[in-house]
Amino acid sequence: MPNPTPAPARPEGHPDGPPETHPDPEAFARDWRAWHRERERSLAAPHGFLAITSMRWLTPEPARFEDAPGAWSTDDDGAVLVTLADGETLTVDGEPVHGRHRFDALADGGSVFPVSGDLVIEVARRGGQALLRPRDPANPLRTGFTGTPVFAPDPAWARPGRFLPFDAPRPVRVGAVVEGLEHVLEAPGQVAFDLDGATHRLTAFNGGRPGALFVLFTDATSGVSTYAANRSLSIEPPDAAGRVTVDFNRAVNLPCAYTDLATCPLPPCENRLAPAVEAGERLPRERGGTP
């Protein structure tokens, strides 16, 4: 059998080709440090995930909780109902609420945030179920937060890649860190990049702004030096040619890496990378991680 025709050389920057070399490693590290400072500030915000004091799955039977005012329940339409006792007040959309109030059914993944004094009471829907998560700035998990261990930034982990759109966005059902719960995320396509001599394709989900993407993934460090269940990576919108940068230096922990009071999604099976991605955030101290 004759030898196959050699494949053409792949240009630098192609997702299957050699990685680009960052022109200024010092500027790269400086930009990463500025991003990381903002990430830590956001994580420790007064009413962020570290401030959550409990997670309550609501039922048709009204129930009171020690860390939130009112008696809370849900109805057949998926709405959340609260009945406030004398002297109890919530602020909803800037207006004080007394007595009985109905929060209309939310889309799955949605939340609203009524306020009670220093508390913010998250009313949410996850996996088709209504839940309550009070957030208190004085929660010890937040006040004791000292930062997340990280790998040192390395431009080699900023991989050139390409966005591969599906013919139409697909709903993808994934598991959750809460047993029995599932999430449905919309995936517009995949991102492809080269790592350890192989091309990898990760299912990408819609990000927080038009065109932006994010991926959920695990790798060989998961459960060793990084959180076992998942990490997340945001990706800027593709350029006109579909090119993206998959910068694992900015891989972050989801809230479930810090607290059991979260419902984070798990990566789809195709997003479980065999190589070790020694970049981004490591196992939090709250889970036994070390600097």
Coordinates of C-alpha atoms in Angstrom, one line a residue:
M1 CA 0.0 0.0 0.0
P2 CA 1.5 3.4 -0.9
N3 CA 2.3 5.9 1.8
P4 CA -0.5 8.4 2.3
T5 CA 0.0 12.0 1.1
P6 CA 1.5 14.1 3.9
A7 CA -0.9 16.5 5.5
P8 CA -0.2 20.2 4.8
A9 CA 1.5 22.1 7.6
R10 CA -0.9 23.7 10.0
P11 CA -0.3 27.4 10.6
E12 CA 0.5 28.8 14.1
G13 CA -2.8 29.8 15.7
H14 CA -4.8 27.1 14.0
P15 CA -6.7 25.1 16.7
D16 CA -4.9 21.9 15.6
G17 CA -1.6 23.6 15.2
P18 CA 1.1 24.9 17.5
P19 CA 0.1 27.4 20.2
E20 CA 0.8 31.1 19.7
T21 CA 3.5 32.7 21.7
H22 CA 2.4 35.6 23.8
P23 CA 4.4 38.7 22.7
D24 CA 4.7 40.1 26.2
P25 CA 4.6 37.6 29.1
E26 CA 4.9 40.3 31.7
A27 CA 1.8 42.1 30.2
F28 CA 0.0 38.8 30.1
A29 CA 0.7 38.1 33.8
R30 CA -0.3 41.7 34.7
D31 CA -3.6 41.4 32.9
W32 CA -4.2 38.0 34.6
R33 CA -3.5 39.5 38.0
A34 CA -6.0 42.3 37.4
W35 CA -8.6 39.8 36.3
H36 CA -7.9 37.6 39.3
R37 CA -8.3 40.5 41.8
E38 CA -11.7 41.4 40.3
R39 CA -12.7 37.7 40.4
E40 CA -11.8 37.5 44.2
R41 CA -13.6 40.7 44.9
S42 CA -16.7 39.5 43.1
L43 CA -16.6 36.1 44.9
A44 CA -16.5 37.8 48.3
A45 CA -19.2 40.3 47.6
P46 CA -21.5 41.0 50.5
H47 CA -24.4 39.0 49.0
G48 CA -22.5 36.6 46.8
F49 CA -22.5 32.8 47.1
L50 CA -20.2 32.8 50.1
A51 CA -23.0 34.7 52.0
I52 CA -25.6 31.9 51.6
T53 CA -26.7 30.6 54.9
S54 CA -29.1 27.8 53.8
M55 CA -30.9 26.3 50.8
R56 CA -34.6 25.5 51.3
W57 CA -36.6 23.5 48.7
L58 CA -40.2 24.9 49.0
T59 CA -43.3 22.8 49.1
P60 CA -47.1 23.6 49.2
E61 CA -46.9 23.5 53.0
P62 CA -45.9 27.0 54.4
A63 CA -42.7 26.8 56.4
R64 CA -40.7 29.3 58.4
F65 CA -36.9 29.4 58.6
E66 CA -34.6 30.9 61.2
D67 CA -32.6 32.8 58.7
A68 CA -35.4 34.5 56.7
P69 CA -38.6 36.4 57.6
G70 CA -42.0 35.0 56.6
A71 CA -43.6 31.6 56.0
W72 CA -42.7 30.4 52.5
S73 CA -44.4 27.9 50.1
T74 CA -45.0 27.2 46.4
D75 CA -48.3 26.6 44.5
D76 CA -49.4 24.4 41.6
D77 CA -48.4 27.1 39.2
G78 CA -44.8 27.2 40.4
A79 CA -45.2 30.6 42.0
V80 CA -43.6 31.3 45.4
L81 CA -45.8 32.6 48.2
V82 CA -44.6 34.4 51.4
T83 CA -46.8 35.4 54.4
L84 CA -45.1 38.0 56.6
A85 CA -46.0 38.3 60.3
D86 CA -46.6 41.7 62.0
G87 CA -43.3 43.6 62.1
E88 CA -41.8 41.6 59.2
T89 CA -41.1 43.4 55.9
L90 CA -39.6 42.6 52.6
T91 CA -38.5 45.1 49.9
V92 CA -39.4 43.9 46.4
D93 CA -38.3 46.0 43.4
G94 CA -37.7 48.9 45.8
E95 CA -41.2 48.7 47.3
P96 CA -41.9 47.6 50.9
V97 CA -44.1 44.5 51.2
H98 CA -46.2 43.4 54.2
G99 CA -48.6 40.5 54.8
R100 CA -48.9 38.1 51.8
H101 CA -46.9 38.4 48.6
R102 CA -46.8 36.2 45.5
F103 CA -43.6 35.8 43.4
D104 CA -44.7 34.7 39.9
A105 CA -43.2 31.5 38.6
L106 CA -39.6 32.0 37.3
A107 CA -38.0 30.4 34.3
D108 CA -35.7 27.6 35.3
G109 CA -32.3 29.0 36.3
G110 CA -33.9 32.4 37.2
S111 CA -33.7 34.2 40.6
V112 CA -35.2 37.3 42.2
F113 CA -33.7 39.0 45.3
P114 CA -36.0 40.6 47.8
V115 CA -34.3 42.4 50.7
S116 CA -34.8 42.3 54.5
G117 CA -32.5 44.6 56.4
D118 CA -29.0 43.4 55.7
L119 CA -30.2 40.1 54.2
V120 CA -31.0 39.3 50.6
I121 CA -33.4 36.5 50.2
E122 CA -32.8 34.7 46.9
V123 CA -36.0 33.2 45.4
A124 CA -35.1 30.8 42.6
R125 CA -36.0 27.9 40.4
R126 CA -33.6 25.1 39.7
G127 CA -34.4 21.8 38.0
G128 CA -38.1 22.8 37.9
Q129 CA -38.2 23.3 41.7
A130 CA -38.6 26.4 43.8
L131 CA -36.0 27.2 46.4
L132 CA -35.0 29.8 48.9
R133 CA -31.4 30.9 49.7
P134 CA -30.9 33.7 52.3
R135 CA -27.7 35.6 51.9
D136 CA -26.2 37.3 55.0
P137 CA -22.9 39.4 54.7
A138 CA -22.0 38.2 58.2
N139 CA -22.0 34.5 57.2
P140 CA -18.7 33.0 58.5
L141 CA -17.9 31.4 55.1
R142 CA -17.8 34.9 53.6
T143 CA -16.1 36.8 56.5
G144 CA -13.4 34.0 56.8
F145 CA -12.7 33.9 53.0
T146 CA -8.9 34.5 52.4
G147 CA -8.8 33.8 48.6
T148 CA -8.6 30.9 46.3
P149 CA -5.3 29.0 45.5
V150 CA -4.3 29.3 41.9
F151 CA -1.8 28.0 39.4
A152 CA 0.7 30.6 38.3
P153 CA -0.4 32.3 35.0
D154 CA 1.3 30.8 32.0
P155 CA 0.7 32.1 28.4
A156 CA 1.1 28.5 27.1
W157 CA -2.3 27.7 28.6
A158 CA -4.0 30.3 26.4
R159 CA -4.8 28.0 23.5
P160 CA -5.8 29.2 20.1
G161 CA -9.1 27.6 19.1
R162 CA -12.1 27.7 16.8
F163 CA -15.8 27.9 17.4
L164 CA -17.7 25.1 15.5
P165 CA -21.4 26.2 15.5
F166 CA -24.1 23.6 15.3
D167 CA -26.7 23.9 12.6
A168 CA -29.0 25.2 15.3
P169 CA -28.5 25.7 19.1
R170 CA -29.2 22.5 21.1
P171 CA -30.7 22.0 24.5
V172 CA -28.2 19.9 26.5
R173 CA -29.3 18.1 29.6
V174 CA -26.6 17.8 32.3
G175 CA -26.5 16.6 35.8
A176 CA -26.0 18.7 39.0
V177 CA -24.1 18.5 42.2
V178 CA -27.4 18.0 43.9
E179 CA -28.5 14.4 43.5
G180 CA -31.5 14.0 41.3
L181 CA -31.4 17.5 39.9
E182 CA -30.7 18.2 36.2
H183 CA -30.1 21.4 34.3
V184 CA -30.9 22.1 30.6
L185 CA -28.4 24.5 29.0
E186 CA -28.4 25.8 25.5
A187 CA -25.3 24.9 23.4
P188 CA -24.7 26.9 20.2
G189 CA -21.7 24.7 19.2
Q190 CA -18.3 23.4 20.2
V191 CA -14.9 24.9 20.7
A192 CA -11.9 23.0 19.3
F193 CA -8.3 23.5 20.4
D194 CA -5.0 21.5 20.4
L195 CA -3.6 20.2 23.7
D196 CA -0.9 17.5 24.3
G197 CA -0.7 16.7 20.6
A198 CA -4.4 16.0 20.2
T199 CA -7.4 18.1 19.1
H200 CA -10.2 18.4 21.8
R201 CA -13.7 19.6 21.2
L202 CA -15.8 20.9 24.1
T203 CA -19.5 21.6 24.0
A204 CA -19.9 25.3 24.7
F205 CA -22.9 27.0 26.2
N206 CA -24.2 30.6 25.8
G207 CA -22.3 33.1 28.0
G208 CA -23.5 36.1 29.9
R209 CA -23.6 38.5 26.9
P210 CA -24.3 38.1 23.1
G211 CA -21.8 35.9 21.4
A212 CA -19.9 34.9 24.5
L213 CA -19.5 31.3 25.5
F214 CA -18.6 29.2 28.5
V215 CA -17.6 25.6 28.9
L216 CA -17.8 23.3 31.9
F217 CA -15.0 20.8 32.1
T218 CA -13.0 18.4 34.2
D219 CA -9.5 17.1 33.6
A220 CA -6.8 14.9 35.2
T221 CA -6.3 17.4 38.1
S222 CA -10.0 17.1 39.1
G223 CA -10.2 15.7 42.5
V224 CA -6.5 16.0 43.0
S225 CA -5.4 19.6 42.9
T226 CA -8.6 21.1 41.6
Y227 CA -12.3 20.7 42.6
A228 CA -13.6 17.2 41.5
A229 CA -17.0 18.1 40.0
N230 CA -16.3 20.9 37.6
R231 CA -14.6 24.0 36.6
S232 CA -15.9 26.7 34.3
L233 CA -14.2 28.8 31.6
S234 CA -15.6 31.9 29.9
I235 CA -14.7 32.5 26.2
E236 CA -14.9 35.8 24.4
P237 CA -17.2 35.9 21.3
P238 CA -15.6 34.3 18.2
D239 CA -14.1 36.7 15.6
A240 CA -15.4 36.8 12.0
A241 CA -13.4 33.7 11.1
G242 CA -14.7 31.8 14.1
R243 CA -11.4 32.0 16.1
V244 CA -11.4 32.0 19.9
T245 CA -8.9 31.9 22.7
V246 CA -9.4 29.1 25.2
D247 CA -7.4 30.6 28.2
F248 CA -7.3 28.0 30.9
N249 CA -5.5 30.5 33.2
R250 CA -9.0 31.9 33.7
A251 CA -10.7 28.6 34.6
V252 CA -12.7 29.2 37.8
N253 CA -14.5 27.2 40.4
L254 CA -18.2 27.2 40.5
P255 CA -20.0 28.1 43.8
C256 CA -20.3 24.4 44.7
A257 CA -16.5 24.3 45.2
Y258 CA -17.0 26.5 48.2
T259 CA -20.4 25.6 49.6
D260 CA -22.8 22.7 49.6
L261 CA -25.6 25.3 49.3
A262 CA -25.3 25.4 45.5
T263 CA -26.9 23.5 42.6
C264 CA -24.1 23.8 40.0
P265 CA -24.3 21.9 36.7
L266 CA -21.9 19.1 35.9
P267 CA -19.9 19.0 32.6
P268 CA -21.4 16.8 29.8
C269 CA -19.3 13.6 29.3
E270 CA -17.6 14.9 26.2
N271 CA -16.1 17.8 28.3
R272 CA -14.0 15.5 30.5
L273 CA -10.4 16.1 29.4
A274 CA -7.8 13.4 29.8
P275 CA -4.8 15.8 30.1
A276 CA -4.0 17.6 33.3
V277 CA -4.9 21.3 33.0
E278 CA -2.6 22.9 35.6
A279 CA -4.0 26.4 35.1
G280 CA -6.6 28.5 36.7
E281 CA -8.2 28.1 40.1
R282 CA -7.2 25.2 42.3
L283 CA -9.1 23.4 45.1
P284 CA -10.4 26.0 47.5
R285 CA -9.1 26.1 51.1
E286 CA -12.8 25.5 52.1
R287 CA -12.5 22.0 50.6
G288 CA -9.0 21.3 52.0
G289 CA -6.9 23.0 49.3
T290 CA -3.6 24.5 50.0
P291 CA -1.8 27.7 48.6

